[in-house]
Amino acid sequence: MDIEKLYSVAAECERALEGEFARIDANACACTDKVMEAFRKNRLSASHFASGSGYGYDDVGRDLCDRLFADSFGAEAGFARHSITSGTHALAIGLYALLRPGDTLYSVTGKPYDTLEGIIGIDGRGAGDGNLADYGIKYRQTELGEGSKIDLERVKSVLCEDKSIKVVFVQRSKGYQDRRTLSASEIDELYALVKSVSDAYVFVDNNYGEFCEPTEPKADLLCGSLIKNAGGGMAECGGYIVGSSRAVELASYRLTVPGIGLEAGPSAGQNKSLIKGLFYAPHTVAQALKSAVFAASLFERLGFDVYPKASEPRYDIIQMIYLKKRENLIRFCQAIQRYSPVDSFALPMPDAMPGYADEVIMAAGTFTQGSSIELSADAPLREPYSVYMQGGITYESAKYTLIRAAGEVLDGD
Ligand SMILES: *Cc1c(COP(=O)(O)O)cnc(C)c1O
């Protein structure tokens, strides 16, 4: 299909998406209100952008940044650090912080994200690397029920019967799975249930869900990456953890050491990008949501199944497109790369990746390496050859790239 024809299909999509775009804008406003209130209440000033060094004692900018994250998420406490390597690292900090030998980690959303398998010790590599199993921490899971809903009845009976459960784990976003993303209110319902029958902590893998809804889920810990939603496309690296005071305190002892917690750890020049990233996050997430909705509409019109559909409610920024064939998947990812602002000359190829079971192809022509709030596409090379695309720090640039990717898939097909 020639590019002019594709642009006219894109224009049809945009006309049909006016209502969706308006809903996304309204959500961005609601989330921005929370963030603006946090900034005002905490009296951010230019002096907070000064950089701490060394041990980072009295790094007031870092402390203020922590408060901004906690308040923006509606949490009692929290921290954001450039020194947290990734979303996986943030999750590991939280898990090691709350679990003790003899405790059980209980996932209520089935198998967690691939990179957590090695942390839990269910990746088949056995003992020795210091995974949770090495420390005598047990693991069990309950699959999602009908319609990818949390099986609350089953969860209740497991919690009543197994008193060793210390952490109830929820993955909010679908990740690389073929399932629904949970809404914040569904997680709130789980939270109420857990608290009514046990003392367990509720722990949420919040990656990709931040600022997609006006309020974040209730939890003792919410963890995520700053090169996804919560970094607003501005943070250069890092992760965050927010939640209840005690759980965050325990996490702070795992971030540094017991007794030091959040007292040390210099912001080392990263403070401004983290704070500015949080300021941008609701807007940037809206750009990503519009890009996802546009991709859904475009590929659907071109004859591909998509999930979620353009008009379905969405609680994260991930868009799945069922590309039917391995070759389409590779072509799509290569085109996303070819029409990206950075590294457009690189050619992504399927390969093995540490932490992932299948071969994976990843396209990310991003300003920040591996950032997936910037337009990026990943796919495990397995049936039904669905690509997971996410991000777009400007809708306009994502539209440019997606139209061209659609053209290349159609030409190859
Ligand atoms: C991205 C992601 C992670 C891991 O984050 P990394 O920064 O890639 O380590 C964990 N869970 C979910 C649902 C994710 O989307």
XYZ file of C-alpha atoms and ligand atoms in Angstrom:
428
model
C 0.000 0.000 0.000
C 1.501 3.357 -0.904
C 2.238 5.872 1.756
C -0.460 8.347 0.679
C -3.129 5.678 0.949
C -1.817 4.772 4.393
C -2.005 8.402 5.471
C -5.633 8.537 4.435
C -6.370 5.363 6.409
C -4.563 7.009 9.341
C -6.786 10.073 8.998
C -9.876 7.859 9.129
C -8.494 6.239 12.277
C -7.952 9.599 13.912
C -11.488 10.719 13.132
C -12.842 7.546 14.675
C -10.606 7.960 17.737
C -11.745 11.424 18.844
C -13.672 10.020 21.800
C -10.753 7.822 22.913
C -8.310 10.681 22.626
C -10.600 12.902 24.717
C -10.766 10.224 27.435
C -6.977 9.900 27.413
C -6.611 13.697 27.713
C -9.048 13.786 30.629
C -7.048 11.106 32.433
C -3.802 12.988 31.782
C -5.381 16.057 33.400
C -6.493 14.090 36.461
C -3.018 12.579 36.886
C -1.319 15.918 36.281
C -3.460 17.457 39.043
C -2.050 14.896 41.514
C 1.516 15.560 40.416
C 1.098 19.348 40.498
C -0.380 19.167 43.991
C 2.613 17.099 45.116
C 5.052 19.638 43.703
C 3.260 22.571 45.309
C 2.777 20.881 48.683
C 6.436 19.876 48.901
C 7.685 23.317 47.844
C 10.043 22.240 45.113
C 12.651 24.919 44.438
C 15.586 25.286 42.057
C 17.962 24.565 44.962
C 16.667 20.961 45.010
C 18.305 20.364 41.637
C 21.764 20.754 43.206
C 23.683 17.510 43.113
C 24.676 15.496 46.183
C 27.926 13.520 46.117
C 29.825 10.985 48.234
C 27.637 9.374 50.888
C 24.869 11.762 49.980
C 23.992 12.754 53.549
C 21.622 15.715 53.621
C 20.913 15.408 49.918
C 17.761 17.495 50.225
C 16.923 17.245 46.535
C 16.897 13.453 46.745
C 14.679 13.532 49.832
C 12.271 15.903 48.170
C 12.172 13.764 45.037
C 11.179 10.815 47.263
C 8.268 12.807 48.698
C 7.148 13.860 45.223
C 6.961 10.237 44.119
C 5.140 9.090 47.256
C 2.567 11.887 47.054
C 2.032 11.605 43.303
C 1.209 7.925 43.786
C -1.015 8.625 46.781
C 1.322 6.543 48.971
C 2.545 7.064 52.545
C 6.197 6.802 51.607
C 8.501 5.994 48.747
C 11.750 6.572 46.929
C 13.038 6.937 43.416
C 16.690 6.317 42.649
C 18.794 6.537 39.516
C 20.902 3.767 41.106
C 18.104 1.215 40.760
C 19.185 -0.568 37.585
C 15.811 -1.563 36.183
C 12.239 -2.471 36.954
C 13.412 -5.981 37.773
C 15.912 -4.594 40.273
C 13.220 -2.472 41.961
C 11.023 -5.566 42.253
C 13.901 -7.608 43.669
C 14.655 -4.935 46.271
C 11.036 -5.064 47.371
C 10.836 -8.857 47.493
C 14.098 -9.385 49.403
C 13.015 -6.604 51.770
C 9.743 -8.196 52.837
C 10.430 -11.943 52.728
C 12.235 -14.000 55.416
C 13.225 -17.694 55.526
C 10.125 -19.863 55.845
C 7.841 -17.243 54.307
C 5.887 -17.803 51.130
C 5.641 -15.521 48.146
C 2.214 -15.969 46.586
C 1.490 -14.727 43.078
C -2.219 -14.274 42.369
C -1.682 -13.365 38.712
C -0.094 -16.627 37.617
C 3.489 -16.772 36.449
C 5.253 -13.445 37.037
C 7.217 -11.518 34.413
C 10.031 -13.599 32.895
C 12.897 -11.763 34.586
C 11.479 -12.537 38.045
C 11.817 -16.293 37.589
C 15.518 -16.186 38.326
C 14.925 -14.082 41.446
C 12.264 -16.405 42.816
C 14.263 -19.502 41.809
C 11.743 -21.050 39.431
C 13.809 -20.678 36.269
C 15.136 -24.221 36.527
C 18.744 -23.214 37.161
C 18.614 -24.517 40.716
C 20.318 -23.240 43.838
C 23.430 -21.198 44.345
C 22.956 -17.693 42.968
C 21.238 -16.286 46.012
C 17.723 -16.415 44.674
C 14.797 -16.368 47.104
C 14.647 -20.178 47.148
C 18.257 -20.257 48.385
C 17.070 -18.323 51.427
C 14.296 -20.811 52.149
C 11.540 -18.639 50.721
C 8.761 -20.680 49.195
C 6.689 -19.797 46.182
C 3.201 -20.620 45.041
C 0.810 -19.140 42.520
C -2.825 -19.059 41.513
C -3.730 -18.611 37.886
C -5.971 -15.778 36.829
C -9.593 -16.841 36.585
C -12.158 -16.354 33.867
C -11.686 -13.185 31.819
C -8.199 -12.776 33.376
C -9.768 -11.693 36.651
C -8.086 -12.411 39.960
C -9.695 -15.549 41.408
C -10.636 -13.883 44.688
C -12.396 -16.883 46.121
C -9.436 -19.148 45.570
C -7.051 -16.482 46.891
C -9.116 -16.158 50.042
C -9.069 -19.867 50.728
C -5.311 -20.126 50.059
C -4.640 -17.221 52.436
C -6.793 -18.796 55.151
C -5.132 -22.172 54.819
C -1.473 -21.093 54.329
C -0.292 -18.812 57.117
C 3.273 -18.736 55.769
C 2.220 -16.316 53.007
C 3.984 -13.037 53.670
C 3.695 -11.375 50.266
C 0.734 -11.444 47.905
C 2.140 -10.568 44.506
C 0.189 -8.937 41.676
C 1.404 -8.107 38.197
C -0.794 -5.248 37.035
C 0.162 -5.191 33.370
C -0.024 -8.091 30.957
C 3.723 -7.954 30.313
C 4.589 -10.549 27.652
C 1.470 -12.561 28.373
C -1.712 -13.005 26.463
C -4.033 -11.721 29.152
C -5.919 -8.662 30.347
C -4.246 -5.918 32.313
C -5.785 -5.392 35.739
C -7.425 -2.113 36.630
C -6.492 -0.259 39.803
C -9.923 -0.942 41.271
C -9.529 -4.708 40.811
C -6.275 -4.536 42.752
C -7.985 -2.409 45.419
C -10.552 -5.170 45.794
C -7.788 -7.734 46.246
C -6.107 -5.446 48.787
C -9.278 -5.260 50.872
C -9.668 -9.023 50.743
C -6.048 -9.736 51.751
C -6.218 -7.313 54.671
C -9.468 -8.876 55.891
C -8.019 -12.373 56.246
C -4.235 -12.048 56.756
C -1.250 -9.907 57.686
C 0.409 -10.394 54.314
C 1.803 -7.492 52.345
C 0.230 -6.661 48.986
C 2.984 -6.174 46.426
C 2.347 -4.806 42.941
C 4.563 -5.041 39.891
C 3.359 -1.670 38.614
C 5.426 -1.524 35.418
C 3.595 0.023 32.453
C 0.493 0.825 34.507
C 1.520 4.143 36.055
C -0.689 7.137 35.243
C -2.953 5.153 32.943
C -5.745 5.733 35.462
C -6.559 8.653 37.767
C -5.472 6.712 40.882
C -2.811 4.075 41.448
C -3.729 0.760 43.088
C -3.641 0.359 46.878
C -0.650 -1.717 47.942
C 2.084 -2.045 50.531
C 4.629 -1.772 47.742
C 4.321 -0.614 44.153
C 7.515 -1.012 42.123
C 8.488 0.081 38.653
C 11.097 1.272 36.215
C 11.881 4.908 35.462
C 12.601 4.190 31.821
C 8.969 3.259 31.486
C 5.903 5.372 32.401
C 6.993 6.942 35.682
C 10.145 8.482 34.223
C 8.130 10.460 31.690
C 10.765 9.886 28.994
C 13.063 12.262 30.896
C 14.705 10.069 33.544
C 17.975 8.682 32.206
C 17.737 5.534 34.327
C 16.362 4.272 37.612
C 13.456 2.737 39.446
C 10.987 3.626 42.164
C 9.264 1.998 45.108
C 6.297 3.541 46.911
C 3.816 2.192 49.439
C 3.056 1.928 53.132
C 5.571 3.417 55.575
C 6.780 0.151 57.082
C 7.132 -1.708 53.790
C 9.003 1.213 52.235
C 11.271 1.424 55.285
C 12.127 -2.277 54.880
C 12.753 -1.701 51.175
C 15.066 1.193 52.022
C 17.188 -1.179 54.136
C 17.549 -3.454 51.173
C 18.290 -0.537 48.827
C 21.253 0.397 51.035
C 21.674 -1.416 54.372
C 19.759 -1.813 57.641
C 20.357 1.242 59.765
C 21.123 3.543 56.838
C 18.114 3.208 54.566
C 17.336 6.459 52.779
C 19.878 8.547 54.741
C 22.582 7.895 52.166
C 22.915 7.528 48.412
C 23.790 10.686 46.496
C 21.546 12.009 43.731
C 24.762 12.548 41.726
C 23.297 14.974 39.229
C 20.267 12.839 38.353
C 17.758 14.587 40.580
C 16.481 17.078 38.067
C 15.850 14.471 35.389
C 13.920 12.273 37.841
C 11.795 15.184 39.078
C 11.229 16.561 35.595
C 10.360 13.050 34.449
C 7.680 12.748 37.111
C 6.317 16.140 36.066
C 6.083 14.958 32.447
C 4.881 11.429 33.203
C 1.081 11.938 32.973
C 1.476 13.787 29.674
C 4.018 11.362 28.251
C 1.858 8.389 29.233
C -1.034 10.048 27.379
C 1.159 10.304 24.270
C 1.964 6.612 24.609
C -1.694 5.700 25.144
C -2.708 7.656 22.036
C 0.028 5.925 20.069
C -1.241 2.528 21.263
C -4.835 3.334 20.409
C -3.768 4.608 16.998
C -1.774 1.435 16.328
C -4.774 -0.678 17.330
C -7.077 1.203 15.007
C -4.641 1.246 12.074
C -3.685 -2.430 12.164
C -7.258 -3.496 12.713
C -8.323 -1.610 9.612
C -5.510 -3.325 7.736
C -6.816 -6.774 8.679
C -4.896 -7.760 11.820
C -6.342 -8.737 15.175
C -5.262 -6.448 17.955
C -5.555 -6.471 21.709
C -6.845 -4.367 23.311
C -9.083 -3.035 20.569
C -8.977 0.717 20.040
C -12.201 1.294 21.958
C -11.603 -1.187 24.804
C -10.661 0.136 28.245
C -6.893 0.035 28.745
C -4.931 0.109 31.955
C -1.406 0.028 30.565
C 0.480 1.320 27.524
C 1.054 -2.042 25.845
C -0.575 -2.811 22.516
C -0.579 -6.317 21.114
C -0.845 -6.868 17.390
C -1.270 -10.427 16.146
C 0.946 -10.448 13.101
C 0.156 -14.052 12.140
C 3.637 -14.984 10.890
C 7.198 -14.979 12.152
C 8.304 -12.965 9.095
C 5.703 -10.255 9.756
C 6.904 -9.971 13.327
C 10.503 -9.522 12.284
C 9.525 -7.085 9.530
C 7.410 -5.022 11.925
C 10.183 -4.733 14.518
C 12.787 -3.930 11.899
C 10.569 -1.173 10.499
C 9.926 0.296 13.965
C 13.695 0.539 14.290
C 14.250 1.882 10.765
C 11.817 4.747 11.333
C 12.965 5.659 14.843
C 14.781 8.912 15.638
C 17.905 7.168 16.998
C 19.796 4.191 15.502
C 17.511 4.104 12.468
C 20.299 2.335 10.564
C 20.405 -0.655 12.948
C 18.739 -3.934 12.031
C 17.273 -5.858 14.975
C 17.442 -9.654 14.778
C 15.838 -12.358 16.942
C 18.205 -13.621 19.647
C 18.390 -15.243 23.066
C 18.136 -12.763 25.972
C 19.185 -13.258 29.577
C 16.070 -13.780 31.693
C 13.809 -14.765 28.802
C 12.876 -18.319 27.810
C 12.239 -17.872 24.054
C 14.202 -16.015 21.414
C 13.236 -12.362 21.472
C 13.363 -9.549 18.919
C 13.439 -6.003 20.213
C 13.271 -2.687 18.421
C 14.026 0.513 20.268
C 15.455 3.513 18.477
C 15.425 5.511 21.661
C 17.231 8.429 23.264
C 17.573 6.422 26.470
C 18.875 2.918 25.878
C 16.138 0.306 26.179
C 13.547 2.873 27.210
C 10.095 1.506 26.558
C 8.161 4.686 27.252
C 9.744 5.661 23.937
C 8.233 3.833 20.982
C 9.531 0.288 21.083
C 8.416 -3.163 20.073
C 9.322 -6.540 21.475
C 8.211 -10.004 20.674
C 9.105 -13.470 21.837
C 9.337 -15.608 18.687
C 6.470 -17.911 19.517
C 2.868 -18.506 18.436
C 0.681 -16.574 17.795
C 3.402 -14.164 16.659
C 2.026 -11.214 18.500
C 4.145 -8.141 18.830
C 3.998 -6.096 21.999
C 4.506 -2.454 21.200
C 4.535 0.374 23.653
C 5.546 3.944 24.143
C 5.784 7.019 22.034
C 7.046 10.115 23.832
C 5.318 12.178 21.173
C 2.203 10.956 19.431
C 3.321 12.598 16.185
C 6.586 10.673 15.984
C 4.899 7.385 16.905
C 2.330 7.976 14.158
C 5.114 8.564 11.629
C 6.818 5.314 12.593
C 3.674 3.171 12.820
C 2.383 4.197 9.401
C 5.666 3.130 7.858
C 5.815 -0.112 9.825
C 2.307 -0.936 8.620
C 3.412 -0.284 5.040
C 6.378 -2.634 5.323
C 4.349 -5.443 6.892
C 1.726 -5.183 4.141
C 4.329 -5.087 1.374
C 6.030 -8.179 2.734
C 2.808 -10.097 3.362
C 9.327 -4.194 32.157
C 8.678 -5.038 33.163
C 9.386 -5.611 34.202
C 10.883 -5.527 34.321
O 11.397 -4.266 34.136
P 12.874 -4.105 33.496
O 13.121 -2.656 33.646
O 12.761 -4.551 32.091
O 13.769 -4.944 34.300
C 8.688 -6.360 35.122
N 7.368 -6.534 35.025
C 6.649 -5.989 34.039
C 5.168 -6.207 33.986
C 7.273 -5.236 33.067
O 6.574 -4.707 32.091
